[in-house]
Coordinates of C-alpha atoms in Angstrom, one line a residue:
Chain A
M10 CA -0.3 -0.4 0.1
V11 CA 1.4 3.3 -1.0
M12 CA 1.2 6.4 0.8
L13 CA 1.7 10.0 0.4
P14 CA 5.0 11.3 2.3
Q15 CA 2.2 14.2 3.3
S16 CA 0.2 11.6 5.2
A17 CA 3.2 10.0 6.4
K18 CA 3.9 13.5 8.3
F19 CA 0.8 14.0 9.2
I20 CA 0.3 10.6 10.9
G21 CA 3.8 10.8 12.2
A22 CA 3.0 14.2 13.8
G23 CA -0.3 12.6 15.5
L24 CA 1.6 9.5 17.2
A25 CA 4.4 11.9 18.3
T26 CA 1.7 13.6 20.6
I27 CA 1.7 10.2 23.0
G28 CA 5.2 11.6 24.4
L29 CA 3.6 14.4 26.0
A30 CA 2.0 12.1 28.6
G31 CA 5.1 11.4 30.7
A32 CA 5.3 15.4 30.8
G33 CA 2.0 15.7 32.4
V34 CA 2.9 12.9 34.8
G35 CA 6.0 14.6 35.9
I36 CA 4.0 18.3 36.2
G37 CA 1.7 16.7 38.3
A38 CA 4.3 14.7 40.6
V39 CA 6.5 18.4 40.9
F40 CA 3.4 20.1 42.4
S41 CA 2.2 17.2 44.5
A42 CA 5.2 17.3 46.4
L43 CA 4.9 21.1 46.8
V44 CA 1.6 20.8 48.1
L45 CA 2.5 18.1 50.4
G46 CA 5.7 20.4 51.4
I47 CA 3.9 22.8 52.4
S48 CA 1.5 21.1 54.1
R49 CA 3.9 19.8 56.6
N50 CA 5.7 23.1 57.0
P51 CA 4.6 26.3 56.0
S52 CA 7.6 28.4 54.7
L53 CA 5.7 28.7 51.1
K54 CA 7.3 31.9 49.9
D55 CA 11.3 31.5 50.5
E56 CA 12.4 28.3 49.0
L57 CA 9.5 25.6 47.8
F58 CA 7.5 27.9 45.3
K59 CA 10.7 28.8 43.5
M60 CA 12.0 25.2 43.3
A61 CA 8.6 24.0 42.3
I62 CA 9.0 26.6 39.4
L63 CA 12.0 25.9 38.4
G64 CA 11.2 22.0 38.2
F65 CA 8.1 22.7 36.4
A66 CA 9.8 24.5 33.9
L67 CA 12.5 21.6 33.4
T68 CA 9.9 19.3 33.1
E69 CA 7.5 21.2 30.3
A70 CA 11.2 21.4 28.2
I71 CA 10.9 17.9 27.9
A72 CA 7.2 18.2 26.6
L73 CA 8.3 21.3 24.5
F74 CA 11.4 18.8 22.8
V75 CA 8.2 16.2 21.8
L76 CA 6.3 19.7 20.6
M77 CA 10.2 20.2 18.7
I78 CA 9.6 17.1 17.1
V79 CA 6.6 17.4 15.9
F80 CA 6.8 20.9 14.4
L81 CA 10.0 19.0 12.7
L82 CA 7.9 16.5 11.2
L83 CA 5.3 18.8 9.8
F84 CA 7.2 21.7 8.5
A85 CA 10.8 20.6 7.9
V86 CA 11.0 17.2 6.9
Chain B
M6 CA -3.8 26.4 5.3
L7 CA -0.7 25.0 7.3
K8 CA 1.4 27.7 7.6
A9 CA -1.3 30.1 8.5
P10 CA -0.2 30.3 12.5
L11 CA 3.5 30.3 11.5
E12 CA 2.9 33.7 9.3
Q13 CA 3.5 35.9 12.3
F14 CA 7.2 35.3 12.9
Q15 CA 8.5 35.9 9.3
I16 CA 11.1 38.5 9.4
L17 CA 10.0 41.3 7.1
S18 CA 12.9 44.2 5.7
L19 CA 11.4 47.4 5.6
V20 CA 14.1 49.4 4.1
N21 CA 16.9 47.5 1.9
I22 CA 20.3 48.0 1.8
K23 CA 22.6 45.9 0.5
F24 CA 26.3 46.0 0.6
L25 CA 29.0 44.3 -0.8
N26 CA 26.9 41.1 -0.7
L27 CA 25.6 41.2 2.6
D28 CA 22.4 42.4 4.0
F29 CA 22.1 45.6 6.3
S30 CA 18.3 45.7 6.0
I31 CA 16.5 47.7 8.3
T32 CA 13.7 44.7 9.4
N33 CA 10.6 44.8 11.5
F34 CA 13.0 42.5 13.8
L35 CA 15.5 45.5 14.5
L36 CA 12.9 47.9 15.5
I37 CA 11.2 45.6 18.4
N38 CA 14.6 45.2 19.4
I39 CA 15.4 48.9 19.2
L40 CA 11.7 49.1 21.1
A41 CA 12.3 47.2 23.7
L42 CA 15.7 49.0 24.4
T43 CA 13.5 52.5 24.5
I44 CA 11.2 51.3 26.7
F45 CA 13.5 49.8 28.9
S46 CA 15.5 53.0 29.2
S47 CA 12.8 55.2 29.2
L48 CA 11.0 53.1 31.9
I49 CA 13.9 53.6 34.4
Y50 CA 14.7 56.9 33.3
L51 CA 11.2 58.6 33.3
S52 CA 9.5 56.7 36.7
S53 CA 12.2 56.7 39.1
A54 CA 12.3 59.6 41.7
R55 CA 14.1 62.5 40.9
V56 CA 15.1 65.6 43.1
E57 CA 14.7 68.6 40.9
A58 CA 18.1 70.8 41.0
S59 CA 16.1 74.2 42.1
S60 CA 14.6 73.1 45.4
F61 CA 14.4 74.9 48.5
Q62 CA 17.4 73.5 50.3
K63 CA 20.4 72.8 48.2
T64 CA 21.4 69.5 50.4
S65 CA 17.9 68.5 50.6
I66 CA 18.3 64.5 49.5
Y67 CA 14.2 63.6 51.2
F68 CA 12.4 62.4 48.8
N69 CA 9.3 60.0 49.1
P70 CA 9.9 56.7 46.6
N71 CA 7.0 56.1 44.7
A72 CA 5.3 53.1 43.9
W73 CA 7.0 53.3 40.5
Q74 CA 10.0 53.2 42.1
K75 CA 9.6 50.4 43.9
T76 CA 8.8 49.0 41.1
I77 CA 11.9 49.6 39.1
E78 CA 14.0 48.5 42.1
G79 CA 12.0 45.3 42.0
I80 CA 13.3 44.2 38.5
S81 CA 17.0 45.0 39.2
E82 CA 16.6 43.3 42.6
A83 CA 15.2 40.3 41.3
S84 CA 18.4 39.5 39.3
A85 CA 20.9 40.7 42.1
Q86 CA 18.5 38.0 44.3
L87 CA 19.3 35.4 42.1
I88 CA 23.1 36.2 41.7
S89 CA 23.8 36.3 45.5
D90 CA 21.5 32.9 46.2
I91 CA 23.1 30.5 44.0
I92 CA 26.8 31.8 43.1
T93 CA 28.5 32.0 46.6
T94 CA 31.9 33.3 45.9
D95 CA 32.8 36.7 44.4
N96 CA 29.6 37.1 43.1
Q97 CA 29.4 41.2 42.2
K98 CA 31.3 40.6 38.9
Y99 CA 28.4 38.9 37.3
V100 CA 25.5 41.8 38.2
P101 CA 26.0 43.4 35.1
I102 CA 25.9 40.6 32.6
I103 CA 23.4 38.1 34.0
S104 CA 20.8 41.7 34.4
V105 CA 21.5 42.3 31.2
V106 CA 20.4 39.1 30.0
F107 CA 17.3 38.9 32.2
N108 CA 16.2 42.4 31.7
F109 CA 16.3 41.6 27.1
I110 CA 14.5 38.3 27.6
L111 CA 11.7 40.2 30.2
F112 CA 10.9 42.7 27.9
S113 CA 11.1 40.9 25.0
N114 CA 8.8 38.7 25.8
L115 CA 6.3 41.3 27.7
I116 CA 6.4 43.3 24.4
G117 CA 5.6 40.1 22.3
L118 CA 2.3 39.9 24.2
I119 CA 1.0 42.9 22.5
P120 CA -1.4 42.3 19.5
Y121 CA 0.5 42.6 16.1
T122 CA 3.8 43.0 17.5
F123 CA 6.8 40.7 16.7
T124 CA 8.9 38.4 19.8
A125 CA 12.2 39.1 19.5
T126 CA 13.2 35.8 21.5
S127 CA 11.1 33.3 19.4
H128 CA 13.7 32.9 17.0
V129 CA 16.0 30.4 17.5
I130 CA 18.8 32.6 16.3
V131 CA 18.5 34.9 19.2
T132 CA 18.0 32.0 22.1
F133 CA 20.8 30.1 20.8
T134 CA 23.1 33.1 20.5
L135 CA 22.2 34.2 24.2
S136 CA 22.9 30.6 25.2
F137 CA 26.0 29.7 23.3
S138 CA 27.4 32.6 24.2
I139 CA 27.1 32.5 28.0
F140 CA 28.0 28.4 27.7
I141 CA 31.2 29.6 25.5
G142 CA 31.6 32.1 28.1
I143 CA 31.5 29.9 31.2
T144 CA 34.0 27.0 29.8
I145 CA 36.4 29.6 28.8
M146 CA 35.8 30.6 32.5
T147 CA 36.5 27.1 34.3
F148 CA 39.2 26.5 32.5
E149 CA 41.3 29.0 32.8
K150 CA 40.5 29.1 36.6
Y151 CA 40.9 25.2 37.0
K152 CA 44.1 24.9 33.9
M153 CA 43.8 21.0 32.9
Q154 CA 42.2 19.8 36.3
G155 CA 39.1 21.7 34.5
F156 CA 38.1 18.3 33.1
A157 CA 37.5 16.8 36.8
L158 CA 33.6 18.3 35.8
F159 CA 32.6 15.4 34.4
L160 CA 33.8 12.5 36.9
P161 CA 31.4 12.5 40.1
A162 CA 33.5 11.6 43.2
N163 CA 34.1 8.3 44.7
S164 CA 33.3 6.3 41.5
S165 CA 35.4 3.4 40.9
F166 CA 37.3 2.7 37.6
F167 CA 34.6 1.3 35.8
L168 CA 31.6 3.1 36.4
A169 CA 33.8 6.0 36.0
L170 CA 34.5 4.9 32.7
I171 CA 30.9 4.7 32.0
L172 CA 30.2 7.9 33.1
V173 CA 32.2 10.4 31.8
P174 CA 31.1 9.9 28.2
I175 CA 27.5 10.3 29.8
E176 CA 28.5 13.5 31.7
F177 CA 29.9 14.5 28.4
I178 CA 27.0 14.6 26.7
S179 CA 25.1 15.8 29.4
Y180 CA 27.4 19.2 29.6
I181 CA 27.5 19.9 25.4
A182 CA 23.3 19.9 25.8
R183 CA 22.9 22.4 28.4
P184 CA 23.4 25.1 26.1
I185 CA 21.0 23.4 23.6
S186 CA 18.3 22.5 26.1
L187 CA 18.7 26.3 27.9
G188 CA 18.0 28.1 24.2
M189 CA 15.7 25.7 23.0
R190 CA 13.3 25.9 26.3
L191 CA 12.8 29.8 25.9
F192 CA 12.4 29.7 22.3
I193 CA 9.9 26.8 21.9
N194 CA 7.7 28.2 24.7
L195 CA 7.3 31.2 23.2
M196 CA 6.7 30.1 19.7
A197 CA 4.3 27.3 20.3
G198 CA 2.5 30.1 23.2
H199 CA 1.9 32.5 20.1
S200 CA 1.0 30.0 17.4
L201 CA -1.4 28.6 19.9
L202 CA -3.0 32.0 20.2
K203 CA -2.9 32.5 16.8
V204 CA -5.0 29.0 16.0
I205 CA -7.8 29.9 18.8
I206 CA -8.3 33.4 17.4
G207 CA -8.4 32.1 13.8
F208 CA -11.1 29.6 15.5
A209 CA -13.2 32.4 16.8
W210 CA -12.6 34.6 13.5
S211 CA -14.2 32.1 11.7
M212 CA -17.1 31.3 13.9
L213 CA -18.1 34.9 13.5
L214 CA -18.5 34.1 10.0
L215 CA -21.4 31.3 10.2
E216 CA -25.1 31.9 10.2
N217 CA -27.5 33.2 12.3
L218 CA -27.2 32.6 16.5
T219 CA -24.1 30.2 16.2
S220 CA -22.0 33.2 15.3
L221 CA -22.6 34.1 19.0
G222 CA -20.7 31.5 19.9
L223 CA -17.4 33.3 19.1
I224 CA -17.7 34.2 22.9
L225 CA -16.0 30.5 24.0
P226 CA -13.0 31.0 22.2
M227 CA -12.5 34.4 23.3
V228 CA -12.8 33.2 26.5
I229 CA -10.2 30.7 26.0
V230 CA -8.1 33.4 24.6
V231 CA -8.3 35.7 27.9
I232 CA -7.5 32.3 30.0
L233 CA -4.6 31.7 27.4
F234 CA -3.6 35.2 27.6
G235 CA -2.8 35.3 31.2
L236 CA -1.2 31.8 30.7
E237 CA 1.5 33.4 28.5
L238 CA 2.1 36.1 30.5
G239 CA 2.7 34.0 33.3
V240 CA 4.9 31.8 30.5
A241 CA 6.9 35.4 29.8
L242 CA 8.0 35.7 33.7
I243 CA 8.8 32.1 34.2
Q244 CA 10.9 31.7 31.1
T245 CA 13.1 35.1 32.2
Y246 CA 13.9 33.3 36.0
V247 CA 14.5 29.9 35.0
F248 CA 16.9 30.9 31.9
V249 CA 18.9 33.2 34.4
I250 CA 18.9 31.0 37.6
L251 CA 19.9 28.1 35.1
T252 CA 22.8 30.6 33.9
C253 CA 23.4 31.2 37.5
I254 CA 23.9 27.6 38.6
Y255 CA 26.0 26.7 35.7
I256 CA 28.3 29.7 36.8
Q257 CA 28.4 28.2 40.2
D258 CA 29.4 24.7 38.6
G259 CA 31.8 26.3 36.7
S260 CA 33.8 28.3 39.4

């Protein structure tokens, strides 16, 4: 069965977004740790919130690497 | 049709100046950078509290800082606090470069939120230039301080010989991946955010062109756009913070 390269690009780009599931779990884990840490010791504004934002941005970078592959497949191959 | 959300990132040259096969034309990218610089300098100059020269007493230094002064001090205090929190030894010499990077990314992100403008940091060239320049600077600084012992950066402490044999290439690759991931993170956060906004506004526009009462359904994408705009504002601020904090961590690693 022969497939046009354009349709293969679309299928590949759609399948590649499965990788965002791991990033979703990771971000949820970071913020659940933040909530538990604050509930033990309410020193919120000092360290915990900053480290949670840092962890969130690093985890979101993985999600955005997946999106980069999707854009690469759609527009640059 | 597929290229419509990406057309907002086009660099259009307004005045074409070509000189000896090099392109010095004035583009909208250049204008946005000049606008960011102008807004930054004029915001600091115009909104800080100033003492007039012709006041009653020549030696009077009493002025009340208003809320604008606190905002401007808050911006410069943010980068100074990041530096002094993370870098422990001899941190005053990094304040100019880190605060320039912080303010450039912050103001470029914020200006890009205004509709019909051009986001300077949503191009790979800009973010990779920043992150690779910082990476090369930190590497040169590390090797100048530690001469040839700088390669000990790649060897975690207390590891046996065979473990070290496997770990060193992995650490080396992760060291190379640092500037790439730093620049890529900033670039793709901004580009994906702006493309998403463009797509949803396209939905709202094409809903307006439908028939009788279903064209009032354009309220729903508009509400989503308002929420996404708030998210974009958050992303603009957070990404500056993350970029600068990772730079400080890499400097601390290297010294």
